[in-house]
Short mmCIF file of C-alpha atoms in Angstrom, two decimals:
data_model
loop_
_atom_site.label_atom_id
_atom_site.label_comp_id
_atom_site.label_asym_id
_atom_site.label_seq_id
_atom_site.Cartn_x
_atom_site.Cartn_y
_atom_site.Cartn_z
CA MET A 238 46.90 -1.33 8.30
CA SER A 239 46.93 -3.02 4.96
CA LEU A 240 48.71 -5.90 7.08
CA LEU A 241 46.03 -6.13 9.03
CA SER A 242 43.19 -5.97 5.94
CA ASP A 243 45.70 -9.27 5.02
CA LEU A 244 45.61 -10.99 8.32
CA ILE A 245 41.52 -10.49 8.39
CA ASN A 246 41.15 -12.00 5.14
CA LEU A 247 43.93 -15.29 5.82
CA ASN A 248 42.17 -17.93 4.04
CA LEU A 249 41.95 -20.80 6.93
CA SER A 250 41.48 -23.63 4.19
CA GLU A 251 44.65 -23.83 2.81
CA THR A 252 46.74 -24.62 6.07
CA THR A 253 44.07 -26.11 8.67
CA ASP A 254 40.74 -27.91 8.66
CA LYS A 255 39.51 -25.88 11.38
CA ILE A 256 37.19 -23.48 11.07
CA ILE A 257 35.86 -20.84 13.41
CA ALA A 258 32.50 -20.76 14.33
CA GLU A 259 30.65 -17.11 15.69
CA TYR A 260 27.52 -18.60 18.00
CA ILE A 261 24.85 -16.13 18.22
CA TRP A 262 22.40 -15.40 20.51
CA ILE A 263 19.35 -12.88 22.09
CA GLY A 264 20.17 -11.34 25.34
CA GLY A 265 18.23 -10.32 28.51
CA SER A 266 16.86 -6.77 26.26
CA GLY A 267 15.12 -9.22 24.05
CA MET A 268 17.11 -7.07 20.74
CA ASP A 269 20.26 -7.22 22.39
CA LEU A 270 22.38 -9.70 19.67
CA ARG A 271 25.55 -10.92 21.75
CA SER A 272 27.79 -13.72 20.18
CA LYS A 273 31.20 -15.23 20.35
CA ALA A 274 33.55 -17.40 18.44
CA ARG A 275 35.25 -20.97 18.86
CA THR A 276 37.54 -23.22 16.76
CA ILE A 277 35.90 -25.88 15.60
CA LYS A 278 36.83 -28.79 13.12
CA GLY A 279 35.13 -28.56 9.86
CA PRO A 280 34.08 -28.53 7.73
CA ILE A 281 30.61 -28.36 9.01
CA THR A 282 27.44 -29.57 7.11
CA ASP A 283 24.73 -29.59 9.66
CA VAL A 284 23.85 -27.83 12.67
CA SER A 285 23.82 -31.40 14.57
CA GLN A 286 27.55 -31.49 14.10
CA LEU A 287 28.19 -28.64 16.62
CA PRO A 288 28.70 -28.93 19.94
CA LYS A 289 26.75 -26.74 22.95
CA TRP A 290 28.62 -23.80 24.81
CA ASN A 291 27.85 -21.82 27.56
CA TYR A 292 28.04 -17.97 28.33
CA ASP A 293 27.94 -15.99 31.53
CA GLY A 294 24.27 -14.99 31.61
CA SER A 295 24.89 -12.58 34.44
CA SER A 296 26.47 -10.04 32.34
CA THR A 297 23.80 -10.28 29.54
CA GLY A 298 20.95 -10.05 32.92
CA GLN A 299 19.80 -13.44 31.80
CA ALA A 300 21.26 -15.31 34.78
CA PRO A 301 22.33 -13.87 38.53
CA GLY A 302 25.78 -14.01 39.37
CA GLU A 303 25.62 -16.99 41.72
CA ASP A 304 24.60 -19.29 38.77
CA SER A 305 25.20 -17.35 35.70
CA GLU A 306 25.98 -20.46 33.24
CA VAL A 307 23.65 -20.44 30.29
CA ILE A 308 24.14 -23.00 27.90
CA LEU A 309 23.61 -22.25 24.06
CA TYR A 310 22.26 -25.06 21.86
CA PRO A 311 22.89 -24.61 17.98
CA GLN A 312 20.06 -24.42 15.72
CA ALA A 313 20.92 -23.14 12.65
CA ILE A 314 23.55 -22.68 10.54
CA PHE A 315 24.69 -19.62 7.93
CA LYS A 316 28.16 -19.16 6.14
CA ASP A 317 29.88 -15.92 7.51
CA PRO A 318 30.13 -13.44 5.12
CA PHE A 319 33.24 -11.78 7.35
CA ARG A 320 35.26 -14.53 7.55
CA LYS A 321 34.37 -16.21 4.55
CA GLY A 322 35.75 -19.61 3.97
CA ASN A 323 34.37 -22.62 5.65
CA ASN A 324 33.74 -20.46 8.62
CA ILE A 325 30.17 -20.01 9.89
CA LEU A 326 27.00 -18.26 11.40
CA VAL A 327 25.56 -20.05 14.31
CA MET A 328 22.31 -19.10 15.91
CA CYS A 329 21.46 -20.66 19.06
CA ASP A 330 18.73 -20.35 21.42
CA CYS A 331 19.50 -20.53 25.23
CA TYR A 332 18.67 -23.34 28.34
CA THR A 333 19.37 -23.76 32.29
CA PRO A 334 22.46 -26.09 32.64
CA GLN A 335 19.48 -28.54 33.27
CA GLY A 336 18.03 -28.38 30.00
CA GLU A 337 15.00 -26.01 30.38
CA PRO A 338 14.30 -22.58 28.25
CA ILE A 339 15.36 -19.54 30.14
CA PRO A 340 12.22 -17.10 30.09
CA THR A 341 14.02 -14.87 27.12
CA ASN A 342 13.90 -18.23 24.57
CA LYS A 343 11.27 -17.50 22.87
CA ARG A 344 12.69 -19.48 19.95
CA TYR A 345 11.87 -22.67 21.97
CA GLN A 346 7.54 -22.26 22.24
CA ALA A 347 7.98 -20.72 18.33
CA ALA A 348 9.58 -24.04 17.94
CA LYS A 349 6.69 -26.31 19.93
CA ILE A 350 3.87 -24.24 17.37
CA PHE A 351 5.97 -24.95 14.25
CA ARG A 352 6.27 -28.68 15.42
CA ASP A 353 2.35 -29.15 15.73
CA PRO A 354 1.26 -31.51 12.55
CA ALA A 355 -1.59 -28.92 11.58
CA VAL A 356 0.42 -26.10 11.54
CA ALA A 357 3.26 -28.52 10.00
CA ALA A 358 0.47 -29.38 7.37
CA GLU A 359 -0.35 -26.36 6.42
CA GLU A 360 2.98 -25.11 5.88
CA PRO A 361 3.02 -21.37 6.82
CA TRP A 362 5.32 -19.34 4.63
CA PHE A 363 6.29 -15.99 5.83
CA GLY A 364 7.79 -12.53 4.07
CA ILE A 365 8.94 -10.11 6.78
CA GLU A 366 9.93 -6.25 5.55
CA GLN A 367 11.92 -5.19 8.16
CA GLU A 368 12.33 -1.60 8.48
CA TYR A 369 15.13 0.20 10.49
CA THR A 370 17.12 3.50 11.21
CA LEU A 371 20.79 4.48 10.36
CA LEU A 372 22.03 7.14 12.93
CA GLN A 373 25.08 9.40 12.93
CA LYS A 374 27.10 8.06 15.79
CA ASP A 375 27.90 10.42 18.22
CA VAL A 376 24.60 12.43 18.22
CA LYS A 377 22.04 9.39 17.54
CA TRP A 378 20.57 12.03 14.47
CA PRO A 379 19.73 9.67 11.56
CA LEU A 380 21.98 9.48 8.76
CA GLY A 381 21.90 12.47 6.33
CA TRP A 382 20.09 14.96 8.48
CA PRO A 383 21.89 18.31 9.49
CA VAL A 384 23.01 18.19 13.27
CA GLY A 385 20.31 19.80 15.65
CA SER A 386 17.90 20.48 12.53
CA PHE A 387 15.96 18.60 9.91
CA PRO A 388 15.59 17.83 6.59
CA GLY A 389 13.16 18.76 4.26
CA PRO A 390 9.57 17.21 4.63
CA GLN A 391 8.80 13.48 3.41
CA GLY A 392 8.08 12.93 -0.33
CA PRO A 393 11.29 13.00 -1.92
CA TYR A 394 13.10 9.96 -0.14
CA TYR A 395 11.24 6.89 -0.36
CA CYS A 396 13.36 4.59 -3.52
CA SER A 397 15.11 7.56 -4.34
CA ALA A 398 18.61 7.96 -5.18
CA GLY A 399 20.81 10.85 -5.00
CA ALA A 400 23.44 12.19 -2.41
CA ASP A 401 20.39 14.65 -1.18
CA LYS A 402 18.18 12.08 -0.73
CA SER A 403 19.42 8.97 -0.22
CA PHE A 404 21.85 8.29 2.90
CA GLY A 405 23.91 4.77 3.76
CA ARG A 406 23.25 3.08 0.31
CA ASP A 407 26.89 1.41 0.75
CA ILE A 408 25.39 0.17 4.00
CA VAL A 409 22.76 -1.32 2.38
CA ASP A 410 24.13 -2.88 -0.17
CA ALA A 411 27.11 -4.61 2.29
CA HIS A 412 23.93 -5.87 3.87
CA TYR A 413 22.26 -7.19 1.05
CA LYS A 414 25.07 -8.95 -0.63
CA ALA A 415 26.60 -10.47 2.60
CA CYS A 416 22.93 -12.02 3.42
CA LEU A 417 22.67 -13.91 0.09
CA TYR A 418 26.87 -15.08 0.82
CA ALA A 419 25.40 -16.14 4.42
CA GLY A 420 22.08 -17.89 2.97
CA ILE A 421 19.42 -16.22 3.87
CA ASN A 422 16.91 -15.86 1.53
CA ILE A 423 16.44 -11.88 1.65
CA SER A 424 14.69 -10.84 -1.19
CA GLY A 425 14.75 -7.40 -1.80
CA ILE A 426 15.78 -3.95 -0.37
CA ASN A 427 14.71 -0.23 -0.49
CA GLY A 428 15.00 3.26 0.82
CA GLU A 429 11.68 4.34 3.02
CA VAL A 430 9.78 7.46 3.09
CA MET A 431 11.71 9.19 6.19
CA PRO A 432 15.42 9.44 4.99
CA GLY A 433 17.98 7.97 6.58
CA GLN A 434 15.49 4.85 7.02
CA TRP A 435 15.47 1.39 5.20
CA GLU A 436 14.05 -2.00 5.15
CA PHE A 437 14.88 -5.42 3.74
CA GLN A 438 12.97 -7.86 2.93
CA VAL A 439 13.61 -11.97 4.33
CA GLY A 440 11.34 -14.63 2.58
CA PRO A 441 9.43 -16.44 1.89
CA CYS A 442 10.56 -18.69 4.46
CA VAL A 443 8.56 -21.52 6.22
CA GLY A 444 7.82 -21.98 10.14
CA ILE A 445 10.48 -21.24 12.21
CA THR A 446 13.36 -20.17 9.55
CA ALA A 447 12.08 -17.24 9.23
CA GLY A 448 12.72 -16.25 13.06
CA ASP A 449 16.22 -17.73 12.33
CA GLN A 450 16.88 -15.83 9.04
CA VAL A 451 15.30 -12.18 10.60
CA TRP A 452 17.91 -12.49 13.28
CA VAL A 453 21.21 -13.76 11.33
CA ALA A 454 20.29 -10.62 8.94
CA ARG A 455 19.87 -8.04 11.86
CA TYR A 456 23.10 -9.60 13.15
CA ILE A 457 24.82 -9.00 9.86
CA LEU A 458 23.82 -6.00 9.78
CA GLU A 459 24.61 -4.59 13.36
CA ARG A 460 28.11 -5.77 12.33
CA ILE A 461 28.27 -3.68 8.90
CA THR A 462 27.09 -0.63 10.98
CA GLU A 463 29.83 -1.31 13.38
CA ILE A 464 32.07 -1.19 10.42
CA ALA A 465 30.85 1.48 8.78
CA GLY A 466 30.82 3.56 12.60
CA VAL A 467 27.13 4.20 12.10
CA VAL A 468 24.27 3.29 14.88
CA LEU A 469 21.69 0.88 13.91
CA THR A 470 18.09 1.57 15.66
CA PHE A 471 15.22 -0.69 15.25
CA ASP A 472 12.92 1.69 17.28
CA PRO A 473 9.76 1.71 15.86
CA LYS A 474 9.58 6.10 16.07
CA PRO A 475 13.14 7.08 16.30
CA ILE A 476 11.90 10.68 15.32
CA PRO A 477 8.77 12.78 17.05
CA GLY A 478 6.07 14.38 14.95
CA ASP A 479 5.79 14.21 11.20
CA TRP A 480 7.95 11.41 10.24
CA ASN A 481 7.04 7.88 9.58
CA GLY A 482 7.76 5.26 11.99
CA ALA A 483 9.92 1.83 11.47
CA GLY A 484 7.50 -1.25 11.15
CA ALA A 485 8.09 -5.28 10.32
CA HIS A 486 5.21 -5.98 8.35
CA THR A 487 4.92 -9.78 7.95
CA ASN A 488 3.41 -11.49 5.07
CA TYR A 489 1.66 -15.12 5.59
CA SER A 490 0.08 -17.59 3.85
CA THR A 491 -0.86 -21.22 4.45
CA LYS A 492 -1.33 -23.94 2.04
CA SER A 493 -4.52 -23.70 2.08
CA MET A 494 -4.37 -20.04 1.60
CA ARG A 495 -2.50 -20.79 -1.67
CA GLU A 496 -4.61 -23.05 -3.37
CA ASP A 497 -8.00 -22.02 -5.42
CA GLY A 498 -10.66 -20.92 -3.08
CA GLY A 499 -7.99 -19.78 -0.50
CA PHE A 500 -9.28 -15.86 -0.33
CA GLU A 501 -12.21 -17.25 1.84
CA LEU A 502 -10.03 -19.07 4.08
CA ILE A 503 -7.79 -15.51 4.16
CA LYS A 504 -11.15 -14.24 5.64
CA ILE A 505 -11.17 -16.43 7.78
CA ALA A 506 -7.70 -16.35 9.10
CA ILE A 507 -8.45 -12.31 9.61
CA ASP A 508 -11.40 -12.31 11.56
CA LYS A 509 -9.25 -14.65 13.93
CA LEU A 510 -6.56 -12.25 13.79
CA GLU A 511 -9.16 -9.37 14.84
CA SER A 512 -10.69 -11.46 17.73
CA LYS A 513 -7.61 -11.65 19.43
CA HIS A 514 -6.16 -7.99 18.44
CA LYS A 515 -5.22 -6.80 21.50
CA GLU A 516 -3.09 -10.07 22.49
CA HIS A 517 -1.27 -9.46 19.33
CA ILE A 518 -0.90 -6.01 19.84
CA ALA A 519 0.76 -6.63 23.24
CA ALA A 520 3.53 -9.19 22.04
CA TYR A 521 4.34 -7.32 18.38
CA GLY A 522 6.90 -4.52 19.85
CA GLU A 523 8.03 -2.29 22.54
CA GLY A 524 7.05 1.28 21.66
CA ASN A 525 4.42 0.19 19.11
CA GLU A 526 1.70 2.96 20.17
CA ARG A 527 3.96 5.75 19.05
CA CYS A 528 4.23 4.06 15.69
CA LEU A 529 0.87 2.51 14.75
CA THR A 530 -1.20 6.28 15.47
CA GLY A 531 -3.50 5.99 12.52
CA ARG A 532 -1.21 8.29 10.44
CA HIS A 533 1.98 7.74 8.73
CA GLU A 534 0.58 4.62 6.33
CA THR A 535 -0.60 2.67 10.26
CA ALA A 536 -3.79 1.60 11.73
CA ASP A 537 -5.16 2.91 14.96
CA ILE A 538 -3.47 0.81 17.55
CA ASN A 539 -6.81 0.09 19.29
CA THR A 540 -9.07 -0.30 16.52
CA PHE A 541 -8.37 -3.45 13.86
CA SER A 542 -9.41 -2.67 10.29
CA TRP A 543 -8.36 -4.83 7.26
CA GLY A 544 -8.65 -3.99 3.33
CA VAL A 545 -7.54 -4.74 -0.04
CA ALA A 546 -4.15 -2.92 -0.90
CA ASN A 547 -5.10 -0.40 2.17
CA ARG A 548 -1.94 1.07 3.46
CA GLY A 549 -3.62 2.22 6.81
CA ALA A 550 -5.09 -0.93 7.62
CA SER A 551 -4.31 -3.49 10.47
CA VAL A 552 -4.26 -6.09 7.42
CA SER A 553 -4.08 -5.79 3.81
CA VAL A 554 -4.81 -7.94 1.30
CA GLY A 555 -2.75 -7.65 -2.06
CA ARG A 556 -5.04 -7.21 -4.93
CA GLU A 557 -3.86 -9.61 -6.78
CA THR A 558 -4.64 -12.03 -4.08
CA GLU A 559 -7.97 -10.69 -4.29
CA LYS A 560 -8.43 -11.30 -8.25
CA ASN A 561 -6.96 -14.74 -8.08
CA GLY A 562 -9.14 -16.16 -5.20
CA LYS A 563 -5.68 -17.36 -3.48
CA GLY A 564 -2.31 -15.91 -2.00
CA TYR A 565 -1.32 -13.91 1.35
CA LEU A 566 -2.29 -11.32 3.49
CA GLU A 567 -0.11 -8.85 5.00
CA ASP A 568 0.05 -8.22 9.09
CA ARG A 569 0.92 -4.62 9.09
CA ARG A 570 0.74 -3.94 12.93
CA PRO A 571 4.28 -5.72 14.03
CA ALA A 572 7.24 -3.13 15.36
CA SER A 573 10.32 -3.06 13.70
CA ASN A 574 11.15 -4.13 17.01
CA MET A 575 9.54 -6.93 17.18
CA ASP A 576 10.55 -10.60 17.86
CA PRO A 577 10.46 -12.78 14.79
CA TYR A 578 10.22 -16.14 16.64
CA VAL A 579 6.74 -14.27 18.64
CA VAL A 580 5.24 -13.10 15.96
CA THR A 581 5.35 -15.76 13.04
CA SER A 582 4.08 -18.75 15.73
CA MET A 583 1.46 -16.63 17.09
CA ILE A 584 0.22 -15.60 13.45
CA ALA A 585 0.16 -19.44 13.13
CA ASP A 586 -1.39 -20.62 16.48
CA THR A 587 -4.08 -17.84 15.81
CA THR A 588 -4.86 -19.21 12.13
CA ILE A 589 -4.51 -22.62 12.39
CA LEU A 590 -5.11 -23.72 16.17
CA PHE A 591 -7.17 -21.04 17.26
CA PHE A 592 -10.82 -21.55 16.27
CA TYR A 593 -13.05 -18.81 16.32
CA GLU A 594 -16.73 -18.71 15.73
CA PRO A 595 -18.11 -14.89 15.03
CA GLY A 596 -20.36 -14.26 17.97
CA GLY A 597 -17.77 -15.63 20.62
CA SER A 598 -16.90 -19.00 20.31
CA TYR A 599 -13.28 -19.59 20.95
CA SER A 600 -11.82 -23.50 20.91
CA LEU A 601 -8.17 -24.95 19.69
CA CYS A 602 -8.85 -26.89 17.22
CA GLY A 603 -6.66 -28.86 14.21
CA GLY A 604 -7.06 -26.79 10.89
CA ILE A 605 -7.79 -23.19 9.50
#
């Protein structure tokens, strides 16, 4: 096995100018990450240097067998923390051979929204708090839990230390460092309220880069849990009962919100989010009704609410933002299995391009 490890860790740059590019894409379920590798002359410094590629969409639920070719368009590159050297990870989106985005390509529409001049002028920042749960491989039960039974009630596990309270820290730290190596703007990690559940934060990121970075961070985590023999789930409520669910709280601001007087614009943005609550909920992740129950630090899925430092609200604003009169808001509704392309672009669309006048007047406009 030591020879195998030596071969895996070979430094290709010592003998060749070729690199390995791992092309990553989102499969037909909208949550399954797929990838395959190819050899390319390096080094690669810009995504425009990369060729398009293809794959069998009939094997991912994205094309019929009689017309199965789907084309990968490279969109963002990251350093490969597994192969190291000049090797790269490539985040792609998916198109037909005729150049049309396939139905599961959510990045395409998101990029259109972020390219809108009114949105681009506001420089939307996102910070996404991605929660997830680690499961024992053969029994699909949370890591650290007695098989077929339950640990003690919630309370001692959040941000804890100790072998009886914190489970999977080696995976979490490996992921943290791998993301930093890759060039992902991962800003922190912490243990969550339910044992075996963790969170990492990505951001601040501008526009479409938030979705690219969260998806690649998820991919890296999938690879690390694969190595560790642990199962990763983004299910928003992996264990029924008196246990916290998992979300992807999305922190958001525009240039106007970050400037003096921005708090008033934050409140206007919240009004807009309330006016389209049902549309957002419908796009914020599958199974979210099991998580947004009004318990366990969540708002009820059917009722919009907001408040300052209120963890039980749909949207929360920090006390520092209230005090300074500017800052950001936190949309606490997205589920852990949400698509960050969908959520970030939808928030930008609703708060910047959508005009809402209390009382029922709706239209599109060019500003917040």
